[in-house]
Tab-separated table of C-alpha atoms and ligand atoms in Angstrom:
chain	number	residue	atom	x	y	z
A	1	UNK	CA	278.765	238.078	67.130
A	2	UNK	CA	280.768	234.380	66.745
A	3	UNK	CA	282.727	234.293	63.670
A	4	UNK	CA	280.744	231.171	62.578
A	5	UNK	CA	276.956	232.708	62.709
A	6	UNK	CA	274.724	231.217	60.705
A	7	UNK	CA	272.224	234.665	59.613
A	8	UNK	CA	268.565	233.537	59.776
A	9	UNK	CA	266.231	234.343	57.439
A	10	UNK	CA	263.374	231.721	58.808
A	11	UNK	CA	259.957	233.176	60.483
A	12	UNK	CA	261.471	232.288	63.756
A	13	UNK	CA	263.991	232.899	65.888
A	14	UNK	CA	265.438	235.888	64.310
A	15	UNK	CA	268.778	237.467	64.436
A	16	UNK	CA	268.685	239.603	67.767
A	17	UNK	CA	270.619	242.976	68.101
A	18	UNK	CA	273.774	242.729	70.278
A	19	UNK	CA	272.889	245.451	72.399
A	20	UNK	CA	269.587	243.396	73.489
A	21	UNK	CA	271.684	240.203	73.943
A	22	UNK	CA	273.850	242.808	75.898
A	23	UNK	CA	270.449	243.939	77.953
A	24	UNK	CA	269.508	240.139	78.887
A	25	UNK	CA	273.145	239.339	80.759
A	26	UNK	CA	272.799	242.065	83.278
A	27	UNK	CA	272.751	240.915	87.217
A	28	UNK	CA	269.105	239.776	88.399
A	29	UNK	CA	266.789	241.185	90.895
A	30	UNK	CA	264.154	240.215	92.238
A	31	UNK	CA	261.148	239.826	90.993
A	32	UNK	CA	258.699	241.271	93.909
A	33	UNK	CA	261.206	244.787	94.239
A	34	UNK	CA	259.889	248.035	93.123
A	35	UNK	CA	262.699	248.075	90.722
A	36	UNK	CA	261.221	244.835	88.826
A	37	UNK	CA	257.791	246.588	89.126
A	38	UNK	CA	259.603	249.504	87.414
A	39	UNK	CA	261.184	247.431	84.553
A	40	UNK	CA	257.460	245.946	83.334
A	41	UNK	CA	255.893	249.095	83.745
A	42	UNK	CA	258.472	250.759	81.367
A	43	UNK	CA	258.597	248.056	79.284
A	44	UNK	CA	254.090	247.827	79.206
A	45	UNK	CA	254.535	251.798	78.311
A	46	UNK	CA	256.118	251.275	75.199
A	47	UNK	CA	254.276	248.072	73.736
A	48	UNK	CA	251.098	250.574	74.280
A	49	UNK	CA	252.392	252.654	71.959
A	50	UNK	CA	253.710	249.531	69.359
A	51	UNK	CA	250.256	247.878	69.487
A	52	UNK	CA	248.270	251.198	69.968
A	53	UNK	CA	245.925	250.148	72.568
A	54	UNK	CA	246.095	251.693	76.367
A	55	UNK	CA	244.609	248.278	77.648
A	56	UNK	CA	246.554	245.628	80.420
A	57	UNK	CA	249.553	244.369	78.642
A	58	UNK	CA	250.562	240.743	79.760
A	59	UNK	CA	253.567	239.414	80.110
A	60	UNK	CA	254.241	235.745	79.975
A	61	UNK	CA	256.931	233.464	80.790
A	62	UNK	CA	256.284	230.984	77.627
A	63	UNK	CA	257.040	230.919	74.084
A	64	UNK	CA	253.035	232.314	72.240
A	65	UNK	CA	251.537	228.903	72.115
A	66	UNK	CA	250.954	229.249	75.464
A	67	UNK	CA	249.023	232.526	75.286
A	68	UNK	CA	246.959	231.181	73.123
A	69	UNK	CA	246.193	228.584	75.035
A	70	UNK	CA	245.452	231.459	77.737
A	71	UNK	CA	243.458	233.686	75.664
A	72	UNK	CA	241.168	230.498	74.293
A	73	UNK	CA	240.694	228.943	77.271
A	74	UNK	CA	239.638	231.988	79.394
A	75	UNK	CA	237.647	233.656	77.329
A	76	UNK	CA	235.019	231.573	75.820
A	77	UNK	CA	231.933	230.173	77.723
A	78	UNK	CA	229.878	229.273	75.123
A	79	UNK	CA	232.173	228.321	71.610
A	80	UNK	CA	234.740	229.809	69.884
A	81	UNK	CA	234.815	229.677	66.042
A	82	UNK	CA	238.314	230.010	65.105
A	83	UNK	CA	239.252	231.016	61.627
A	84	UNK	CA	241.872	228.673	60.300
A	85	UNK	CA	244.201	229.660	57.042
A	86	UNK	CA	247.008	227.379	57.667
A	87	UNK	CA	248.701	225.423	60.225
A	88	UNK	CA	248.909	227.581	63.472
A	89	UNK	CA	245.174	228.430	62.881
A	90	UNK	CA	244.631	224.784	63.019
A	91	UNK	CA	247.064	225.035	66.290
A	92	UNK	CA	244.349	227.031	68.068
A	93	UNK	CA	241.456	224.769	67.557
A	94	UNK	CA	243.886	221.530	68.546
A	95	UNK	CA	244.600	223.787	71.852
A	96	UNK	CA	240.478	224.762	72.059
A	97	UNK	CA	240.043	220.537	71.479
A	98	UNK	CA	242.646	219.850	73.825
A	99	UNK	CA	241.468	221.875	76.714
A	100	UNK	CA	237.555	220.283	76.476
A	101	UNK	CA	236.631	224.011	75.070
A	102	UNK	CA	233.643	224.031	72.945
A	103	UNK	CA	235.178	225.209	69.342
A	104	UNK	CA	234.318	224.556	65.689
A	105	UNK	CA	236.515	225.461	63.078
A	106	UNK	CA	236.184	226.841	59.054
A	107	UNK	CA	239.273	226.293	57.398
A	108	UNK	CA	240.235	227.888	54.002
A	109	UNK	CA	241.785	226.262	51.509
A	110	UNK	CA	245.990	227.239	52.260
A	111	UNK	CA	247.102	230.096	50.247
A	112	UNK	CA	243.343	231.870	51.018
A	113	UNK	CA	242.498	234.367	53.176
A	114	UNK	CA	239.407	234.726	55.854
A	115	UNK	CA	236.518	237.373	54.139
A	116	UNK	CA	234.011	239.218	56.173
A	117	UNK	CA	231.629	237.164	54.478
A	118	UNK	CA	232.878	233.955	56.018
A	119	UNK	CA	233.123	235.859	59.546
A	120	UNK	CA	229.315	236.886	59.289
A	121	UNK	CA	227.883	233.614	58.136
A	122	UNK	CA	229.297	232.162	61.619
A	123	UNK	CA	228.713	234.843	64.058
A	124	UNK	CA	225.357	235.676	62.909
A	125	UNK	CA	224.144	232.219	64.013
A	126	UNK	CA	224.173	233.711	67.460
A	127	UNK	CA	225.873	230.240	68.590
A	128	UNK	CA	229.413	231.865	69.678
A	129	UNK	CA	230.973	233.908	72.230
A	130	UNK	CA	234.859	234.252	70.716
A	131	UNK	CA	236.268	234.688	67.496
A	132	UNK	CA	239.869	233.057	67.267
A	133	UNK	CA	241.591	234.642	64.029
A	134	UNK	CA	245.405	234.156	62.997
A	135	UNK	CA	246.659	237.935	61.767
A	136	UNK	CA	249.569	236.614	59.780
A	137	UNK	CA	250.065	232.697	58.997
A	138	UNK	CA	253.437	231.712	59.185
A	139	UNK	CA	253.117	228.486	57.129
A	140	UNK	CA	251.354	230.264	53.831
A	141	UNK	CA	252.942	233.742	54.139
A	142	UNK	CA	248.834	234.830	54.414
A	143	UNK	CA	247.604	238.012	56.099
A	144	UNK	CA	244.640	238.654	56.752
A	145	UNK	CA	242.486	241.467	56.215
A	146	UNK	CA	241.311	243.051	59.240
A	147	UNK	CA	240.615	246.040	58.791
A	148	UNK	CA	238.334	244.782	56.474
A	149	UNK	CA	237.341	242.132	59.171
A	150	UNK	CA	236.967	243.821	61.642
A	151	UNK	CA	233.882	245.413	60.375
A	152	UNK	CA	231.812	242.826	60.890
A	153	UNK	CA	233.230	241.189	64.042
A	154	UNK	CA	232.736	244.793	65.613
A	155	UNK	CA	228.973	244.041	64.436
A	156	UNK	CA	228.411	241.620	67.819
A	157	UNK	CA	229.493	243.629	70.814
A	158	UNK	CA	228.834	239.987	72.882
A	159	UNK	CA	231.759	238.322	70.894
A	160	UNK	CA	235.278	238.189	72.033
A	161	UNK	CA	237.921	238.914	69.488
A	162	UNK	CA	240.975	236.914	70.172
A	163	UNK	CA	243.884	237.389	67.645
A	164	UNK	CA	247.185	235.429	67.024
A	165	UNK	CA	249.552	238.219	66.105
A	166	UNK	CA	252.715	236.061	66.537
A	167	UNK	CA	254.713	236.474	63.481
A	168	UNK	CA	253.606	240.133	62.077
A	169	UNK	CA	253.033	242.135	65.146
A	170	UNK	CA	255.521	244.896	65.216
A	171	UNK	CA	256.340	244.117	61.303
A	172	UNK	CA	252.784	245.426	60.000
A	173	UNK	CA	250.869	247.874	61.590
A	174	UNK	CA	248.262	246.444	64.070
A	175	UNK	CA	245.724	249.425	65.524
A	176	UNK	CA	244.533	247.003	68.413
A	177	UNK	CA	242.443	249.423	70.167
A	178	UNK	CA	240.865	250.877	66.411
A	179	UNK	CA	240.059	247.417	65.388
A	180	UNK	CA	238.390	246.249	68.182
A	181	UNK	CA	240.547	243.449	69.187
A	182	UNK	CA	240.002	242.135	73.025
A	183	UNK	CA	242.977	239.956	72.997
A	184	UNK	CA	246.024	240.466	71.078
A	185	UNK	CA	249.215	237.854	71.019
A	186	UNK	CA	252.747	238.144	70.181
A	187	UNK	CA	256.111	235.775	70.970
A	188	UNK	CA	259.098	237.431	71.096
A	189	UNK	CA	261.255	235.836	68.319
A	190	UNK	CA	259.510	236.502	65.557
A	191	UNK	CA	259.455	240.576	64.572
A	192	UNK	CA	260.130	241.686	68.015
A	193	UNK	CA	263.294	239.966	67.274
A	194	UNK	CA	264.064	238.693	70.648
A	195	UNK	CA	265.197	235.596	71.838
A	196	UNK	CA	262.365	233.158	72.353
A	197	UNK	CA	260.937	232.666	76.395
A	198	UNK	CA	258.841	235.806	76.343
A	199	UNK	CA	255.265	236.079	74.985
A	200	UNK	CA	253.541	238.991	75.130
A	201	UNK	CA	249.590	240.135	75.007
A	202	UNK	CA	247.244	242.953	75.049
A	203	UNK	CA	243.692	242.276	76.595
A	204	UNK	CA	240.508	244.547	77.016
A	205	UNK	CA	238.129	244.787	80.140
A	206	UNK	CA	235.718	242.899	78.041
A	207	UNK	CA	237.866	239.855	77.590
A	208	UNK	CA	238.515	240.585	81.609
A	209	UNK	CA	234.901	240.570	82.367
A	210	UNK	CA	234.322	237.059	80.171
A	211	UNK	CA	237.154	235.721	81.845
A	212	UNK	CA	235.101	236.559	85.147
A	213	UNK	CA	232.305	234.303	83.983
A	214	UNK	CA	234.578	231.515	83.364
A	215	UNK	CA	234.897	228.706	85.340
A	216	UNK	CA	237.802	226.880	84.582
A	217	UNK	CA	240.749	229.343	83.724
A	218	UNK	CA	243.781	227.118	84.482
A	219	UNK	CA	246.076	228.067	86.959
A	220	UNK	CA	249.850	228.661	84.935
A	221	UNK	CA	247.809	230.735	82.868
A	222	UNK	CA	244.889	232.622	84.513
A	223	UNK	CA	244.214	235.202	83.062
A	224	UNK	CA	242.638	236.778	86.424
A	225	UNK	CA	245.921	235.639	88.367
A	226	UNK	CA	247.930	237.256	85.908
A	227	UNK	CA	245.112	241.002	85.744
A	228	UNK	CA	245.522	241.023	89.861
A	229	UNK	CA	249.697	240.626	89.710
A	230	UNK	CA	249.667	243.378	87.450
A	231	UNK	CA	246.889	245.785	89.171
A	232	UNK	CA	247.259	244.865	92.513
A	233	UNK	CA	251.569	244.688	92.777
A	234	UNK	CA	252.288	246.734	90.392
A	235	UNK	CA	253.146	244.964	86.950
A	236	UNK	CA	254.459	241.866	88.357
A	237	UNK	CA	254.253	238.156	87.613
A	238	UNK	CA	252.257	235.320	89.524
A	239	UNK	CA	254.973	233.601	89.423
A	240	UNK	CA	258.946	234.149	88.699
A	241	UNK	CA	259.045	235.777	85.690
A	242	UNK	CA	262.056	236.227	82.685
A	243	UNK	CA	263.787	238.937	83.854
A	244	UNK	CA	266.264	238.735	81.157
A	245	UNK	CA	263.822	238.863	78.645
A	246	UNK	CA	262.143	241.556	80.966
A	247	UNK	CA	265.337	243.956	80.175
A	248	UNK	CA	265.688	243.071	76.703
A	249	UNK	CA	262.370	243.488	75.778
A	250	UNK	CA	262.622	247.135	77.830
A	251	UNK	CA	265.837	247.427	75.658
A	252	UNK	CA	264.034	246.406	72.404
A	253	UNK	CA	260.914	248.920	72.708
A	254	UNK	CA	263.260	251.335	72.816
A	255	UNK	CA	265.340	250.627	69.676
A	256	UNK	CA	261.886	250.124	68.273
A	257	UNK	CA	260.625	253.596	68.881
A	258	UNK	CA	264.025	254.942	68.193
A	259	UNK	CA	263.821	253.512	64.317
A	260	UNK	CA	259.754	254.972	64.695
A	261	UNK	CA	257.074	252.870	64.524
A	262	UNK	CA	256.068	253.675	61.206
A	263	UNK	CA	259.192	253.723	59.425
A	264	UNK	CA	259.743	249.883	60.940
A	265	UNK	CA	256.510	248.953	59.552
A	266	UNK	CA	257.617	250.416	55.639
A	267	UNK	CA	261.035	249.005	56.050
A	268	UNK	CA	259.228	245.268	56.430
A	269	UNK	CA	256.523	246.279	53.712
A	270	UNK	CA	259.908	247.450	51.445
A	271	UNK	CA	261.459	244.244	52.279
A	272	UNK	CA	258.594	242.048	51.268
A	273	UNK	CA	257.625	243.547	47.816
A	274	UNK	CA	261.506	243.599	46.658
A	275	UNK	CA	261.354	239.113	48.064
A	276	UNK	CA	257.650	238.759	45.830
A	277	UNK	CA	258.964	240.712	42.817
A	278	UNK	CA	261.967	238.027	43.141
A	279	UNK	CA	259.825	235.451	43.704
A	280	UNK	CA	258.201	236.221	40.726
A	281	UNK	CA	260.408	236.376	38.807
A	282	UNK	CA	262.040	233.106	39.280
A	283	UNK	CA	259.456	230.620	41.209
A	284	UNK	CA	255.200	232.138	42.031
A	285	UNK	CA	254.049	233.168	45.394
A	286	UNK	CA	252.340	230.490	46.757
A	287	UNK	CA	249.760	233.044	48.379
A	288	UNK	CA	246.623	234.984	46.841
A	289	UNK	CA	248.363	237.771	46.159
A	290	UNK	CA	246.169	240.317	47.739
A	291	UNK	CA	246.414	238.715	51.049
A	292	UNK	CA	250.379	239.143	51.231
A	293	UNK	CA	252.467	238.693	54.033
A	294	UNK	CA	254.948	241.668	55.240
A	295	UNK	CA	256.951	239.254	57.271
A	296	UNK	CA	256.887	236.140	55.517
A	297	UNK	CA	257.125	235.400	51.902
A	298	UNK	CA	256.008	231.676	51.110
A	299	UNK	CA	257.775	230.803	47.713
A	300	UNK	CA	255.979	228.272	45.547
A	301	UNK	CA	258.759	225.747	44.429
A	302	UNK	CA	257.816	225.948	40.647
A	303	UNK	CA	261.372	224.711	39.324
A	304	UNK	CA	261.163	221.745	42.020
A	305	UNK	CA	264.435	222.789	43.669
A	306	UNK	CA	266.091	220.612	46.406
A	307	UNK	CA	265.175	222.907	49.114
A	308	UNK	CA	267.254	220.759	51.910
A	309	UNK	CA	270.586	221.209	49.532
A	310	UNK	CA	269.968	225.038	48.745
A	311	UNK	CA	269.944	225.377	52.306
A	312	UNK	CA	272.910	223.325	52.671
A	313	UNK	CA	274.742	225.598	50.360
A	314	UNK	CA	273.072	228.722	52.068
A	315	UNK	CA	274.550	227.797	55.414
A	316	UNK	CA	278.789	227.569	54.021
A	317	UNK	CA	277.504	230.857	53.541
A	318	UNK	CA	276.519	231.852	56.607
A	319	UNK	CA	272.680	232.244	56.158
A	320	UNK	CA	270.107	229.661	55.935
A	321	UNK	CA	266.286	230.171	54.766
A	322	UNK	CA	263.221	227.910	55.735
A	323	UNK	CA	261.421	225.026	54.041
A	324	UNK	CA	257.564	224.706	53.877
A	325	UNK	CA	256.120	224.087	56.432
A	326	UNK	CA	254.483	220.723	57.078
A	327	UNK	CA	252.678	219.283	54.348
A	328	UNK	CA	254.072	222.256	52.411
A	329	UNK	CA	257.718	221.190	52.965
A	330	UNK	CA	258.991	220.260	49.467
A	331	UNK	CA	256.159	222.439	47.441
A	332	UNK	CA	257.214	226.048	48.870
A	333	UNK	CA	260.062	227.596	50.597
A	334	UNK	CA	259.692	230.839	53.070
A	335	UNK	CA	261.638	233.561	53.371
A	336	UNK	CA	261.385	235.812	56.290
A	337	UNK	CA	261.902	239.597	56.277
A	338	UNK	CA	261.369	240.360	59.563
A	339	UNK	CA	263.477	242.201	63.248
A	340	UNK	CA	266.221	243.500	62.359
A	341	UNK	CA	266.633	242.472	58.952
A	342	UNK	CA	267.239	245.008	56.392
A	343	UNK	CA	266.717	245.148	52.356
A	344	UNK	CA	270.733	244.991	52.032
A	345	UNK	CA	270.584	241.308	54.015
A	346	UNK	CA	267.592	240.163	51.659
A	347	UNK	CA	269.334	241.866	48.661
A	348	UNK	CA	272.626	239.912	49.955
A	349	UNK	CA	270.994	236.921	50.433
A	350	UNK	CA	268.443	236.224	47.078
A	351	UNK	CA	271.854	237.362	44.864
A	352	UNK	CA	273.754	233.636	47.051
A	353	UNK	CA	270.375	232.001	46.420
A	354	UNK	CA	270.893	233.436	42.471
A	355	UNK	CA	274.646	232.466	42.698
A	356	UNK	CA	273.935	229.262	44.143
A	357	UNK	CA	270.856	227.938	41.741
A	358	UNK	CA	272.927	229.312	38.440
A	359	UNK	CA	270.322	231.603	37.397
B	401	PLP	C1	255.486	230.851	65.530
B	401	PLP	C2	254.022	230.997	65.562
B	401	PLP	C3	253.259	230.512	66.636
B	401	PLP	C4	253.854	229.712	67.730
B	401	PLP	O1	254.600	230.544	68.539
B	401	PLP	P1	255.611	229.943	69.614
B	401	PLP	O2	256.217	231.202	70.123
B	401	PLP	O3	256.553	229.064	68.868
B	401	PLP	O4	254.824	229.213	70.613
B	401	PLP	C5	251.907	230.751	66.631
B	401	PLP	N1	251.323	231.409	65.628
B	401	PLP	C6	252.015	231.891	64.587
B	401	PLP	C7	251.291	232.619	63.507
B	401	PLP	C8	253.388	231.694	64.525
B	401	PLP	O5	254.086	232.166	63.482
């Protein structure tokens, strides 16, 4: 680690473990070998068992915007209603607009979360093919409740279920398979705690089979191109893929499963309620509090501190936090919890934050 490392404790990039760094700088090969074929298989193996789901597990050379972009664009033929609680909800229908795809959005007030009532009002119209749903919003420290959702999604078979898992997945448990989701999205900087490149996705035969009935796909991101590279050649890449990211990734699932997948997803939910207790204590939460975040804790900025000069104090000390995001930027501040983070780093850091505001 260099002396002068700055430890971050924003929803993205995360501090990443040296032995992955390590993983990433080996020698390349290339990417049509057995041995590369190898490397994704092992490395599709274990996100199975992180995302529990045995379905096709893509891997894609882009940061998670562009899977979105993938799973939106190839999977709905008539619209896609996307369920928007904050900014990268509002992402997915720019993409949906972008890309000439027939979308509407419902957008909650920011702080809110999505209810099943909302979910059923839409899809009972009959009028759409995809649901588009963000797991865990980044910019209001919001999870959703899908267990809870995922009742009535799972209540029209016909509808694809595309989720934006981004910033919780591998931070809160997410039963892909149990819940019904078709298509499930991840980046790697966020939880996985990887350095950012890789993006990483889960997708059902019934997203597949939609995808079939679709006429224009794209080509970087096709989702058929990218099913017949992994069936047909054995888990490889239409085109060259990160194989750095490909070994750290490999190298990741496996400190992953070492830690256990359960105890990684108490040590985030341990993390989170020690940064809201804190939080309010000193400032409010800025979301409904039983929608809460177990990544990302979005700080309502009651005592109207200079955010941009806590920060700046923060960072002599070799950490820095994040602002609010967007229209949000002087009104909250967000701290993640999230990788490799542990309750002695958030301890460390809210006692500097303490030490540095004079409370
Ligand atoms: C960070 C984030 C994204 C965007 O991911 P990139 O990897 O930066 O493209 C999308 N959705 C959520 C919820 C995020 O937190």
């Amino acid at each position: 680690m260099k002396k002068d490392h700055v430890r971050l404790f924003i929803p993205g990039p995360v501090e990443v473990a040296p032995e992955v760094l390590e993983a990433m700088t080996q020698p390349m090969i290339g990417h049509r070998s057995k041995e590369y074929s190898d490397l994704q298989r092992s490395a599709t193996e274990k996100m199975r068992k992180l995302m529990y789901t045995d379905k096709m597990i893509v891997f894609a050379t882009s940061s998670g915007t562009g899977l979105l972009e993938t799973a939106i664009r190839n999977t709905t033929k008539k619209k896609a209603i996307v369920f928007s609680v904050g900014a990268f909800g509002n992402r997915w229908y720019n993409i949906a607009k972008k890309n000439g795809i027939p979308a509407d959005k419902h957008e909650v007030e920011w702080g809110e979360a999505i209810t099943p009532e909302m979910i059923d009002k839409y899809l009972s119209t009959g009028d759409y093919d995809v649901i588009a749903l963000t797991h865990n919003e980044t910019s209001t420290g919001v999870m959703n409740p899908v267990e809870e959702l995922a009742e009535v999604i799972n209540k029209y078979p016909d509808v694809v279920w595309i989720m934006d898992a981004v910033s919780s997945l591998s931070g809160a448990k997410i039963e892909v398979d149990k819940l019904g989701v078709d298509f499930c999205l991840t980046s790697s900087q966020k939880a996985l705690a990887m350095p950012p490149g890789l993006s990483i996705a889960s997708v059902s035969d019934k997203a597949l089979d939609r995808a079939r009935e679709v006429e224009n796909r794209g080509f970087y991101f096709d989702l058929l191109r990218l099913e017949k590279y992994i069936k047909e050649r054995d888990h490889q890449y239409p085109t060259t893929p990160t194989i750095p990211h490909m070994y750290g990734i490999d190298k990741q699932l496996d400190r992953i499963l070492e830690e256990g997948i359960e105890n990684r997803f108490k040590r985030h939910a341990q993390m989170a309620e020690y940064v809201r207790d804190w939080a309010k204590e000193h400032f409010d939460l800025f979301a409904d509090e039983r929608y809460l975040s177990d990544t990302v804790t979005c700080v309502k900025n009651t005592r109207g501190i200079d955010v941009p000069k806590l920060n700046k104090e923060l960072r002599k000390r070799k950490m820095v936090i994040a602002n609010g995001y967007g229209n949000l930027k002087n009104d909250t501040f967000r701290i993640a919890h999230m990788g490799e983070t542990t309750m002695e780093d958030i301890k460390n850091l809210l006692e500097n934050i303490e030490d540095i505001l004079n409370f």
